Tab-separated table of C-alpha atoms (C1' of nucleotides) in Angstrom:
chain	number	residue	atom	x	y	z
A	1	MET	CA	11.229	-7.596	0.931
A	2	PHE	CA	8.982	-9.884	-0.278
A	3	SER	CA	8.813	-12.668	1.242
A	4	ILE	CA	10.032	-15.747	-1.158
A	5	ARG	CA	6.459	-17.917	-0.925
A	6	TYR	CA	5.183	-13.924	-1.678
A	7	VAL	CA	7.910	-14.666	-5.022
A	8	ARG	CA	6.471	-18.098	-5.640
A	9	GLU	CA	2.940	-16.910	-5.819
A	10	ASN	CA	3.454	-13.622	-8.088
A	11	ALA	CA	6.367	-14.750	-9.840
A	12	GLN	CA	4.613	-12.710	-13.591
A	13	LYS	CA	4.150	-10.223	-11.620
A	14	ILE	CA	7.831	-9.151	-9.795
A	15	LYS	CA	9.500	-10.578	-13.041
A	16	GLU	CA	7.116	-7.211	-15.067
A	17	GLY	CA	8.095	-5.147	-11.892
A	18	ILE	CA	12.011	-6.455	-12.052
A	19	ARG	CA	11.472	-5.523	-15.529
A	20	LYS	CA	9.797	-2.176	-15.240
A	21	LYS	CA	12.696	-0.876	-12.702
A	22	LYS	CA	15.821	-1.703	-14.647
A	23	VAL	CA	16.956	-4.194	-12.220
A	24	GLU	CA	18.343	-7.725	-13.490
A	25	ILE	CA	17.146	-10.316	-11.718
A	26	ASP	CA	16.900	-14.285	-11.997
A	27	ILE	CA	13.961	-14.630	-10.585
A	28	ASP	CA	13.565	-18.206	-12.566
A	29	LEU	CA	16.894	-19.278	-10.486
A	30	LEU	CA	15.319	-18.108	-7.669
A	31	LEU	CA	12.579	-20.683	-7.916
A	32	GLN	CA	14.865	-23.226	-8.545
A	33	LYS	CA	16.795	-22.797	-5.403
A	34	ASP	CA	12.673	-22.578	-3.360
A	35	GLU	CA	12.131	-25.608	-4.607
A	36	ARG	CA	15.326	-27.053	-3.400
A	37	ARG	CA	14.924	-25.812	-0.249
A	38	ARG	CA	11.136	-27.335	0.654
A	39	LYS	CA	13.070	-30.307	-0.596
A	40	LEU	CA	14.884	-29.597	2.597
A	41	ILE	CA	12.140	-28.578	4.324
A	42	THR	CA	10.849	-32.044	4.161
A	43	GLU	CA	13.520	-34.283	4.579
A	44	ILE	CA	14.911	-32.401	7.620
A	45	ASP	CA	11.132	-32.308	9.359
A	46	ASN	CA	11.093	-36.550	8.689
A	47	LEU	CA	14.105	-36.135	10.293
A	48	ARG	CA	13.651	-34.552	13.537
A	49	HIS	CA	10.545	-36.197	13.320
A	50	GLU	CA	12.480	-39.532	14.150
A	51	GLN	CA	14.819	-38.143	16.915
A	52	LYS	CA	12.306	-36.059	18.650
A	53	ASP	CA	9.605	-39.904	18.953
A	54	ALA	CA	13.820	-41.800	20.310
A	55	GLY	CA	13.946	-38.782	22.875
A	56	ARG	CA	10.562	-39.181	24.194
A	57	ILE	CA	11.577	-42.493	24.137
A	58	ILE	CA	15.282	-42.273	25.833
A	59	GLY	CA	12.804	-40.114	28.517
A	60	GLU	CA	10.779	-42.387	29.584
A	61	LYS	CA	14.085	-45.703	29.595
A	62	LYS	CA	15.931	-42.833	32.269
A	63	GLN	CA	12.676	-42.736	34.717
A	64	GLN	CA	12.389	-46.362	34.736
A	65	GLY	CA	15.490	-46.957	35.427
A	66	GLU	CA	16.297	-48.630	31.885
A	67	ASP	CA	18.996	-48.395	29.787
A	68	ALA	CA	18.860	-46.134	26.700
A	69	GLU	CA	22.844	-46.354	25.487
A	70	GLU	CA	21.862	-47.709	22.166
A	71	LEU	CA	19.453	-46.071	20.990
A	72	ILE	CA	21.466	-42.918	21.795
A	73	ASN	CA	23.954	-44.512	20.018
A	74	GLN	CA	21.826	-44.845	17.227
A	75	MET	CA	20.770	-41.260	17.317
A	76	GLN	CA	24.268	-40.004	16.122
A	77	GLU	CA	24.086	-41.145	13.062
A	78	ILE	CA	20.515	-39.759	12.755
A	79	LYS	CA	22.207	-36.365	13.981
A	80	ARG	CA	25.273	-36.231	11.655
A	81	ARG	CA	22.814	-37.013	8.462
A	82	LEU	CA	20.357	-33.349	10.241
A	83	LYS	CA	23.454	-30.975	10.504
A	84	ALA	CA	24.405	-31.803	7.567
A	85	SER	CA	21.408	-30.931	5.228
A	86	GLU	CA	20.503	-28.019	8.116
A	87	GLU	CA	24.227	-27.135	6.961
A	88	GLU	CA	23.388	-26.509	3.124
A	89	LEU	CA	19.347	-25.292	3.998
A	90	LYS	CA	21.014	-22.876	5.338
A	91	LYS	CA	23.454	-22.342	2.961
A	92	LEU	CA	20.673	-21.716	0.269
A	93	GLU	CA	17.609	-19.445	2.765
A	94	GLY	CA	21.485	-17.234	2.747
A	95	GLU	CA	21.700	-17.682	-0.825
A	96	ILE	CA	17.875	-17.110	-1.289
A	97	ASN	CA	17.521	-13.969	1.531
A	98	GLU	CA	20.133	-12.155	-0.517
A	99	THR	CA	18.273	-11.498	-3.595
A	100	LEU	CA	15.579	-10.795	-1.966
A	101	LYS	CA	16.965	-7.890	-0.480
A	102	TRP	CA	17.476	-6.152	-3.912
A	103	ILE	CA	13.551	-6.856	-5.437
A	104	PRO	CA	12.641	-3.838	-6.432
A	105	ASN	CA	7.660	-2.602	-5.170
A	106	PRO	CA	6.573	-3.341	-8.686
A	107	PRO	CA	5.315	0.018	-10.280
A	108	HIS	CA	1.568	0.665	-9.505
A	109	PRO	CA	-0.795	0.038	-13.087
A	110	SER	CA	-1.123	3.118	-13.127
A	111	VAL	CA	1.963	4.325	-13.821
A	112	PRO	CA	3.373	5.474	-17.345
A	113	VAL	CA	5.746	4.823	-19.670
A	114	GLU	CA	6.106	8.304	-20.460
A	115	GLU	CA	6.594	10.840	-17.549
A	116	SER	CA	3.188	13.452	-17.669
A	117	VAL	CA	2.679	16.954	-16.562
A	118	ILE	CA	-0.679	16.395	-14.658
A	119	LYS	CA	-1.131	20.119	-13.199
A	120	GLU	CA	0.608	22.824	-13.459
A	121	TRP	CA	0.127	25.719	-10.848
A	122	GLY	CA	0.504	29.576	-11.319
A	123	GLU	CA	1.616	32.084	-13.673
A	124	VAL	CA	5.039	31.842	-14.891
A	125	LYS	CA	6.110	35.022	-15.129
A	126	GLU	CA	7.648	37.670	-17.562
A	127	PHE	CA	10.679	40.093	-16.034
A	128	PRO	CA	11.479	43.496	-17.520
A	129	PHE	CA	14.985	42.749	-16.384
A	130	GLU	CA	17.772	39.862	-16.719
A	131	PRO	CA	16.717	37.826	-13.665
A	132	LYS	CA	19.864	36.540	-11.461
A	133	ASP	CA	20.339	33.378	-10.609
A	134	HIS	CA	19.664	32.993	-6.886
A	135	LEU	CA	24.042	32.531	-5.744
A	136	THR	CA	24.600	35.972	-7.592
A	137	LEU	CA	21.789	37.009	-5.190
A	138	CYS	CA	22.172	35.631	-1.692
A	139	ASN	CA	25.669	36.522	-1.784
A	140	ALA	CA	25.333	40.555	-3.219
A	141	HIS	CA	23.281	40.499	0.111
A	142	GLY	CA	25.972	37.951	2.292
A	143	ILE	CA	23.060	35.564	3.596
A	144	LEU	CA	24.533	32.551	1.944
A	145	ASP	CA	29.028	32.137	2.389
A	146	PHE	CA	29.710	29.204	0.598
A	147	PRO	CA	32.911	29.344	1.639
A	148	ALA	CA	32.314	29.604	5.355
A	149	GLY	CA	31.115	26.502	5.269
A	150	ALA	CA	33.527	24.800	2.886
A	151	ARG	CA	35.733	25.769	6.408
A	152	ILE	CA	33.703	23.593	8.631
A	153	ALA	CA	32.223	20.528	6.675
A	154	GLY	CA	33.287	20.776	2.785
A	155	SER	CA	31.783	22.089	-0.019
A	156	ASN	CA	28.214	22.271	-0.593
A	157	PHE	CA	27.852	22.423	3.182
A	158	PRO	CA	25.872	25.755	3.039
A	159	LEU	CA	25.874	28.006	5.428
A	160	TYR	CA	23.376	30.703	6.345
A	161	ARG	CA	24.267	34.182	7.244
A	162	GLY	CA	21.439	37.059	8.763
A	163	LYS	CA	18.467	37.375	7.048
A	164	GLY	CA	18.727	33.759	4.828
A	165	ALA	CA	19.006	32.284	8.557
A	166	LYS	CA	15.979	33.577	9.395
A	167	LEU	CA	13.835	32.717	6.391
A	168	GLU	CA	15.425	28.786	6.395
A	169	ARG	CA	14.187	29.040	9.942
A	170	ALA	CA	10.923	30.370	8.641
A	171	LEU	CA	9.718	28.637	6.270
A	172	ILE	CA	10.758	25.483	8.662
A	173	ASN	CA	8.059	27.060	11.174
A	174	PHE	CA	5.778	28.196	8.058
A	175	MET	CA	4.976	24.203	6.855
A	176	LEU	CA	5.222	22.772	9.859
A	177	ASP	CA	2.464	25.056	11.186
A	178	LEU	CA	0.968	24.462	8.371
A	179	HIS	CA	0.607	20.563	8.814
A	180	ILE	CA	0.125	20.381	12.299
A	181	LYS	CA	-3.208	22.974	12.537
A	182	LYS	CA	-4.980	22.721	9.041
A	183	HIS	CA	-3.878	19.175	7.998
A	184	GLY	CA	-4.111	17.305	10.840
A	185	TYR	CA	-1.045	15.796	11.197
A	186	THR	CA	0.749	14.923	14.739
A	187	GLU	CA	4.495	16.543	15.015
A	188	ILE	CA	7.711	14.576	15.834
A	189	PHE	CA	10.773	16.002	16.547
A	190	PRO	CA	13.044	12.216	16.125
A	191	PRO	CA	16.672	10.998	16.048
A	192	PHE	CA	18.558	12.102	13.352
A	193	LEU	CA	20.647	8.920	13.487
A	194	ALA	CA	19.037	5.855	12.730
A	195	ASN	CA	20.262	2.461	12.924
A	196	GLU	CA	20.956	-0.559	9.956
A	197	LYS	CA	17.312	-2.318	10.870
A	198	CYS	CA	15.848	1.509	9.804
A	199	MET	CA	17.449	1.545	7.166
A	200	PHE	CA	16.647	-1.704	5.741
A	201	GLY	CA	12.944	-1.291	7.558
A	202	THR	CA	12.381	1.769	4.747
A	203	GLY	CA	14.724	0.244	1.781
A	204	GLN	CA	17.523	2.420	1.792
A	205	LEU	CA	19.728	-0.217	2.121
A	206	PRO	CA	20.955	-2.259	0.124
A	207	LYS	CA	20.519	-0.365	-1.981
A	208	LEU	CA	21.905	3.097	-0.907
A	209	LYS	CA	24.409	2.812	1.265
A	210	GLU	CA	26.846	5.092	-0.416
A	211	ASP	CA	24.505	7.971	-0.246
A	212	MET	CA	24.402	8.298	3.411
A	213	TYR	CA	26.597	9.153	5.672
A	214	LEU	CA	27.780	5.677	8.910
A	215	ILE	CA	29.248	6.420	12.256
A	216	GLU	CA	31.671	3.483	12.097
A	217	GLN	CA	32.067	3.224	15.914
A	218	ASP	CA	28.397	3.356	16.278
A	219	GLY	CA	26.996	1.191	13.647
A	220	LEU	CA	24.657	4.446	13.152
A	221	TYR	CA	23.942	5.976	9.667
A	222	LEU	CA	22.754	10.284	9.455
A	223	ASN	CA	19.497	10.266	8.216
A	224	PRO	CA	18.783	10.883	4.893
A	225	THR	CA	15.301	11.880	4.807
A	226	ALA	CA	12.720	11.887	7.887
A	227	GLU	CA	10.788	9.334	6.109
A	228	VAL	CA	13.164	7.037	7.932
A	229	PRO	CA	12.668	8.173	11.491
A	230	LEU	CA	9.306	8.008	11.011
A	231	THR	CA	8.065	5.179	9.237
A	232	ASN	CA	9.956	3.275	11.479
A	233	MET	CA	8.690	4.760	14.943
A	234	TYR	CA	6.474	1.509	14.515
A	235	ARG	CA	8.846	-0.960	13.432
A	236	GLU	CA	8.489	-4.243	14.554
A	237	SER	CA	4.854	-3.171	16.392
A	238	VAL	CA	1.125	-3.459	15.642
A	239	ILE	CA	-0.936	-0.878	15.105
A	240	ASP	CA	-4.848	-0.262	16.093
A	241	GLU	CA	-7.019	-0.834	13.040
A	242	LYS	CA	-8.991	2.180	14.783
A	243	ASP	CA	-5.433	5.063	15.014
A	244	LEU	CA	-5.409	4.163	10.729
A	245	PRO	CA	-4.945	6.405	9.401
A	246	ILE	CA	-1.593	7.673	11.119
A	247	LYS	CA	0.010	10.606	9.858
A	248	PHE	CA	2.963	12.550	11.278
A	249	THR	CA	5.148	16.004	10.601
A	250	ALA	CA	8.869	16.539	10.955
A	251	TYR	CA	11.188	18.613	10.406
A	252	THR	CA	14.877	17.027	10.068
A	253	ALA	CA	17.726	18.492	8.834
A	254	CYS	CA	19.074	15.975	5.829
A	255	PHE	CA	22.516	14.604	5.416
A	256	ARG	CA	23.477	13.144	1.874
A	257	ARG	CA	27.095	12.487	0.307
A	258	GLU	CA	25.410	12.205	-3.628
A	259	ALA	CA	28.558	10.419	-4.056
A	260	GLY	CA	29.690	10.853	-7.767
A	261	SER	CA	26.763	14.394	-8.854
A	262	TYR	CA	29.698	16.532	-8.821
A	263	GLY	CA	28.822	18.499	-12.023
A	264	LYS	CA	26.576	21.071	-13.384
A	265	GLU	CA	23.053	20.214	-11.387
A	266	THR	CA	25.259	21.448	-7.889
A	267	LYS	CA	25.036	24.674	-8.259
A	268	GLY	CA	24.167	26.882	-5.134
A	269	LEU	CA	21.587	24.860	-3.212
A	270	MET	CA	20.314	22.578	-6.029
A	271	ARG	CA	22.666	19.725	-4.748
A	272	VAL	CA	23.740	19.867	-1.175
A	273	HIS	CA	25.163	17.785	1.815
A	274	GLN	CA	22.709	18.780	4.166
A	275	PHE	CA	19.821	20.359	3.876
A	276	ASN	CA	16.782	20.889	6.311
A	277	LYS	CA	13.019	18.919	5.182
A	278	VAL	CA	9.299	19.058	6.383
A	279	GLU	CA	8.517	15.513	6.417
A	280	LEU	CA	4.674	13.974	5.887
A	281	VAL	CA	4.740	10.444	6.733
A	282	LYS	CA	1.147	8.474	6.427
A	283	PHE	CA	0.095	4.704	8.106
A	284	SER	CA	-2.818	3.278	5.935
A	285	HIS	CA	-5.038	1.144	5.419
A	286	PRO	CA	-4.518	-0.467	2.476
A	287	GLU	CA	-7.815	-0.213	1.415
A	288	ASN	CA	-7.454	3.672	1.155
A	289	SER	CA	-4.068	4.014	0.868
A	290	TYR	CA	-4.395	5.432	-3.181
A	291	ASN	CA	-6.725	8.917	-1.896
A	292	GLU	CA	-4.601	8.617	0.717
A	293	LEU	CA	-1.947	9.649	-1.899
A	294	GLU	CA	-4.092	11.762	-3.032
A	295	SER	CA	-4.316	14.332	-0.369
A	296	LEU	CA	-0.639	13.629	0.535
A	297	LEU	CA	-0.230	15.421	-2.499
A	298	GLN	CA	-2.363	18.339	-2.027
A	299	ASP	CA	-0.881	18.639	1.591
A	300	ALA	CA	2.128	19.243	-0.485
A	301	GLU	CA	1.167	21.133	-2.948
A	302	GLU	CA	-0.805	23.614	-0.793
A	303	VAL	CA	2.665	24.671	1.166
A	304	LEU	CA	3.399	26.274	-2.638
A	305	GLN	CA	0.498	27.465	-2.762
A	306	LEU	CA	0.359	29.438	-0.198
A	307	LEU	CA	3.660	30.374	-1.078
A	308	GLY	CA	2.962	31.659	-4.365
A	309	LEU	CA	5.214	29.638	-6.311
A	310	PRO	CA	4.753	28.687	-9.961
A	311	TYR	CA	5.363	24.751	-9.807
A	312	ARG	CA	3.686	21.901	-11.457
A	313	VAL	CA	2.722	17.659	-10.473
A	314	VAL	CA	4.772	15.115	-11.857
A	315	LEU	CA	3.529	11.697	-12.808
A	316	LEU	CA	7.118	9.472	-12.651
A	317	PRO	CA	7.353	7.031	-15.272
A	318	TYR	CA	7.632	3.742	-14.188
A	319	ASP	CA	11.548	3.701	-14.619
A	320	ASP	CA	12.094	6.624	-12.766
A	321	LEU	CA	10.959	5.423	-9.874
A	322	SER	CA	12.275	4.704	-6.471
A	323	PHE	CA	13.796	1.107	-5.002
A	324	ALA	CA	10.837	1.095	-2.975
A	325	SER	CA	8.056	3.654	-4.446
A	326	ALA	CA	5.021	2.163	-6.213
A	327	LYS	CA	3.753	5.498	-7.347
A	328	THR	CA	5.480	8.639	-7.308
A	329	TYR	CA	4.718	12.316	-8.032
A	330	ASP	CA	6.920	14.537	-8.324
A	331	ILE	CA	6.959	18.653	-7.178
A	332	GLU	CA	9.200	21.384	-8.671
A	333	VAL	CA	8.923	24.614	-8.556
A	334	TRP	CA	9.767	27.825	-10.793
A	335	ALA	CA	12.898	29.208	-10.715
A	336	PRO	CA	13.046	31.794	-12.920
A	337	GLY	CA	17.161	32.878	-12.703
A	338	LEU	CA	17.980	29.345	-13.281
A	339	GLY	CA	15.233	28.700	-16.123
A	340	ARG	CA	14.626	25.902	-14.893
A	341	TRP	CA	11.811	23.449	-12.702
A	342	LEU	CA	13.154	22.502	-8.829
A	343	GLU	CA	12.316	19.158	-8.063
A	344	VAL	CA	10.929	20.130	-3.979
A	345	SER	CA	9.244	17.419	-2.725
A	346	SER	CA	8.606	13.832	-3.974
A	347	VAL	CA	4.903	11.982	-2.407
A	348	SER	CA	5.156	7.936	-3.336
A	349	ASN	CA	3.127	5.605	-1.559
A	350	PHE	CA	5.296	2.432	-0.495
A	351	GLU	CA	1.913	-0.256	-0.583
A	352	ASP	CA	3.084	-2.851	2.069
A	353	PHE	CA	6.974	-2.876	0.638
A	354	GLN	CA	8.400	-1.139	3.550
A	355	ALA	CA	5.636	-1.990	6.598
A	356	ARG	CA	6.684	-5.425	5.586
A	357	ARG	CA	10.666	-4.862	5.546
A	358	ALA	CA	9.765	-2.936	9.034
A	359	ASN	CA	7.165	-5.461	10.064
A	360	ILE	CA	5.002	-2.695	10.334
A	361	ARG	CA	1.130	-4.199	11.008
A	362	PHE	CA	-2.344	-3.053	12.392
A	363	ARG	CA	-4.671	-5.660	13.917
A	364	SER	CA	-7.423	-6.922	12.733
A	365	GLY	CA	-9.855	-8.956	14.541
A	366	ASN	CA	-7.088	-11.931	15.094
A	367	ARG	CA	-5.227	-11.241	13.256
A	368	THR	CA	-2.614	-8.171	11.909
A	369	GLU	CA	-1.842	-7.324	8.308
A	370	PHE	CA	1.086	-5.459	6.717
A	371	VAL	CA	0.053	-1.970	6.698
A	372	HIS	CA	0.760	0.809	3.245
A	373	THR	CA	3.203	3.360	4.279
A	374	LEU	CA	3.627	6.731	2.041
A	375	ASN	CA	5.821	9.752	2.037
A	376	GLY	CA	6.053	13.420	1.048
A	377	SER	CA	8.551	15.925	1.607
A	378	GLY	CA	6.645	18.670	2.223
A	379	VAL	CA	8.872	20.654	1.266
A	380	ALA	CA	12.234	20.314	1.241
A	381	THR	CA	13.459	23.889	1.559
A	382	PRO	CA	16.809	24.245	-0.050
A	383	ARG	CA	15.047	24.517	-3.739
A	384	THR	CA	11.850	26.499	-1.906
A	385	PHE	CA	14.555	29.055	-0.514
A	386	ILE	CA	15.722	29.162	-4.469
A	387	GLY	CA	12.274	29.488	-5.433
A	388	ILE	CA	11.425	32.464	-3.759
A	389	ILE	CA	14.864	34.051	-4.068
A	390	GLU	CA	14.558	33.798	-7.558
A	391	ASN	CA	10.457	34.757	-8.383
A	392	TYR	CA	10.511	37.585	-5.432
A	393	GLN	CA	13.714	39.263	-7.037
A	394	GLN	CA	13.077	43.117	-7.845
A	395	GLU	CA	14.996	44.972	-10.294
A	396	ASP	CA	16.922	46.982	-7.671
A	397	GLY	CA	18.530	43.223	-6.598
A	398	SER	CA	16.259	42.971	-3.406
A	399	ILE	CA	13.855	40.104	-2.439
A	400	ILE	CA	10.135	40.175	-0.829
A	401	ILE	CA	9.300	38.363	1.348
A	402	PRO	CA	6.214	36.653	0.501
A	403	GLU	CA	3.478	37.789	2.614
A	404	VAL	CA	2.388	34.033	4.831
A	405	LEU	CA	6.105	34.081	5.069
A	406	ARG	CA	6.562	37.638	7.501
A	407	LYS	CA	5.086	36.521	10.649
A	408	TYR	CA	8.112	34.278	11.047
A	409	THR	CA	10.699	36.543	9.657
A	410	GLY	CA	9.583	39.335	10.882
A	411	PHE	CA	10.927	41.406	8.269
A	412	ASP	CA	9.685	41.923	4.440
A	413	ARG	CA	12.573	42.776	2.461
A	414	ILE	CA	16.144	41.631	1.780
A	415	PRO	CA	18.508	43.663	1.967
B	1	G	C1'	33.226	3.798	30.720
B	2	G	C1'	31.385	0.313	34.993
B	3	A	C1'	27.459	-2.520	37.533
B	4	G	C1'	22.993	-5.359	37.647
B	5	G	C1'	18.526	-6.517	35.909
B	6	G	C1'	15.251	-8.007	31.609
B	7	U	C1'	13.253	-9.787	26.006
B	8	U	C1'	8.230	-15.575	25.515
B	9	A	C1'	2.446	-15.566	20.210
B	10	G	C1'	-1.396	-9.296	19.279
B	11	C	C1'	-0.608	-8.149	24.817
B	12	C	C1'	0.018	-10.023	29.579
B	13	U	C1'	2.342	-13.657	32.937
B	14	A	C1'	4.468	-18.942	33.746
B	15	A	C1'	7.600	-23.312	33.566
B	16	U	C1'	11.321	-27.911	40.811
B	17	U	C1'	17.963	-30.670	39.730
B	18	G	C1'	18.030	-29.528	31.535
B	19	G	C1'	12.517	-34.529	30.309
B	20	U	C1'	9.902	-31.843	25.027
B	21	A	C1'	6.266	-24.273	26.067
B	22	A	C1'	0.752	-23.928	31.138
B	23	G	C1'	-2.279	-19.815	31.340
B	24	G	C1'	-5.533	-14.919	31.127
B	25	C	C1'	-6.789	-11.410	28.264
B	26	G	C1'	-8.166	-9.832	23.507
B	27	G	C1'	-9.933	-11.851	19.118
B	28	C	C1'	-13.023	-14.979	16.019
B	29	G	C1'	-16.683	-18.766	15.648
B	30	G	C1'	-20.973	-21.261	17.453
B	31	A	C1'	-23.981	-22.371	21.291
B	32	U	C1'	-27.826	-20.026	24.385
B	33	U	C1'	-30.822	-15.516	23.940
B	34	U	C1'	-36.589	-11.056	20.584
B	35	G	C1'	-31.369	-8.763	21.158
B	36	A	C1'	-27.726	-7.729	24.322
B	37	A	C1'	-25.048	-8.519	28.482
B	38	A	C1'	-23.162	-12.600	31.132
B	39	U	C1'	-22.134	-17.697	30.999
B	40	C	C1'	-20.250	-22.604	28.487
B	41	C	C1'	-17.891	-24.758	23.874
B	42	G	C1'	-14.128	-24.465	19.953
B	43	C	C1'	-10.336	-21.828	17.524
B	44	U	C1'	-5.638	-18.435	18.417
B	45	G	C1'	1.688	-17.166	14.569
B	46	G	C1'	4.807	-19.259	11.056
B	47	G	C1'	7.002	-23.259	6.722
B	48	U	C1'	6.217	-27.694	4.397
B	49	C	C1'	3.519	-31.799	2.481
B	50	A	C1'	-1.719	-33.457	1.239
B	51	U	C1'	-6.736	-32.641	-4.409
B	52	A	C1'	-9.259	-32.667	0.741
B	53	G	C1'	-9.372	-34.199	5.559
B	54	G	C1'	-5.013	-33.948	7.827
B	55	G	C1'	0.002	-35.439	9.011
B	56	C	C1'	5.292	-32.952	10.115
B	57	C	C1'	8.175	-29.468	10.845
B	58	C	C1'	9.489	-24.789	13.658
B	59	U	C1'	8.340	-20.616	16.599
B	60	U	C1'	10.694	-18.460	24.260
B	61	G	C1'	15.344	-11.325	21.245
B	62	G	C1'	19.073	-13.535	17.211
B	63	G	C1'	23.694	-15.399	16.295
B	64	G	C1'	26.801	-20.314	17.503
B	65	G	C1'	27.424	-24.316	21.454
B	66	U	C1'	26.897	-28.670	25.463
B	67	U	C1'	23.313	-32.457	25.090
B	68	C	C1'	19.779	-38.352	22.794
B	69	G	C1'	16.834	-34.380	24.234
B	70	A	C1'	17.958	-26.417	26.309
B	71	G	C1'	13.053	-21.146	27.995
B	72	U	C1'	16.422	-23.877	31.526
B	73	C	C1'	23.097	-24.454	30.967
B	74	C	C1'	27.914	-22.472	28.557
B	75	C	C1'	29.838	-18.740	24.466
B	76	U	C1'	28.718	-13.832	21.763
B	77	C	C1'	25.861	-10.065	19.455
B	78	A	C1'	21.251	-6.699	19.672
B	79	C	C1'	18.126	-3.909	22.291
B	80	C	C1'	15.065	-2.023	26.517
B	81	C	C1'	15.410	-0.559	31.892
B	82	U	C1'	17.842	0.804	36.959
B	83	C	C1'	22.179	2.952	39.093
B	84	C	C1'	27.429	4.378	39.125
B	85	G	C1'	30.364	7.903	37.062
B	86	C	C1'	31.995	11.008	33.154
B	87	C	C1'	28.587	15.183	30.602
B	88	A	C1'	26.016	20.457	27.229
RNA sequence: GGAGGGUUAGCCUAAUUGGUAAGGCGGCGGAUUUGAAAUCCGCUGGGUCAUAGGGCCCUUGGGGGUUCGAGUCCCUCACCCUCCGCCA
């Protein structure tokens, strides 16, 4: 969240940002309120000054045993005026604050108007037969059981069975090991629930409230992405400058209500309420954050390269960016059975937007400054699972396991 | 679920019956020095007004109350720690 002062001093940038992200917020009205707010502060400061002076005199008189009644009575009037002004100020600040919460992070200048595919990797191969979609294949092998999932939790809660469960677990372990051993991330296993402050800090709240599962009894939300716990590890803290960049990776289950999104997109593992994801999070010095974004993208891409899955990288246009992101790349895997590209990773630089909301700073000399936070999926499993099933299917319906996963699965094909 | 303890600035730590936040460390600047260490001096968060020197106000986890005046007293909420109970 931007401070009102920042908005005042960067009004044009903020206005352009909300225009690009197609949000409707009246910044001019906000600035008018700010002006009134500052007048009130001056007024209140002056009254308090009077009050403090008088308090000092009363204290002295009382200590010397003198009568201070008259002055004390005069102070009653000051007190009344203070209270009135303070109430108006409080109301005004409440309104200002409420508006500030909804101001999105402006896109980085390099973010385009139109979506652009900046890279394609691997070969979209032609099958000598009609490729089947993953749901058909998985049902045939009994490795996915949606009806059982529905009995337990409802529709679109996947249940993996047998080799399907093993393949899922293998994917997670393979990705974690890659990021830990080769890319130098520190492994974290965080809580899967997080409080409201965390959700506000990373920007899920207030905008995405309806998309999250809330446990009302405890005021806790189910983790929608490991970005939340990982980034909030340093909420309200100060990091040593020499420790930057900090790189964390974690596996978590992710829970999303996906309110109102039932429809064509929900076939099989396409869009589910609970899924697994290995996440990458970085805390960066502001000067380096765009270099860190590029290397984060490479770290995520390498997962797909090693799995031998054809993918492309898309630079999102500015009206597709999330509330908190300044720049985002999506990585999309080719699914021959479904005949389309599937988003498996979203890699973003939030600059200091989340750091402001969560108050995450680093110490530089005798002052503190907000860090830049970044994250990327490294990667989400369901659509990667789809990619493997559909790309590695054979004419007889069996599925070859990619080489790099075999030491984790212990088998090289399904069935 | 029960009982108790705690939260003060980047960090650590004080503050007789309520009297207007004291120190230390770290850091920054300066003096001294061939250089460094040591030593000494100054500064240290936020807001607001002002062209400026600077003024004023706020800041003891959040919110509210009592009072001329609250770190201190009262209420409430959050989080942390310890113990008891329950429990995979």
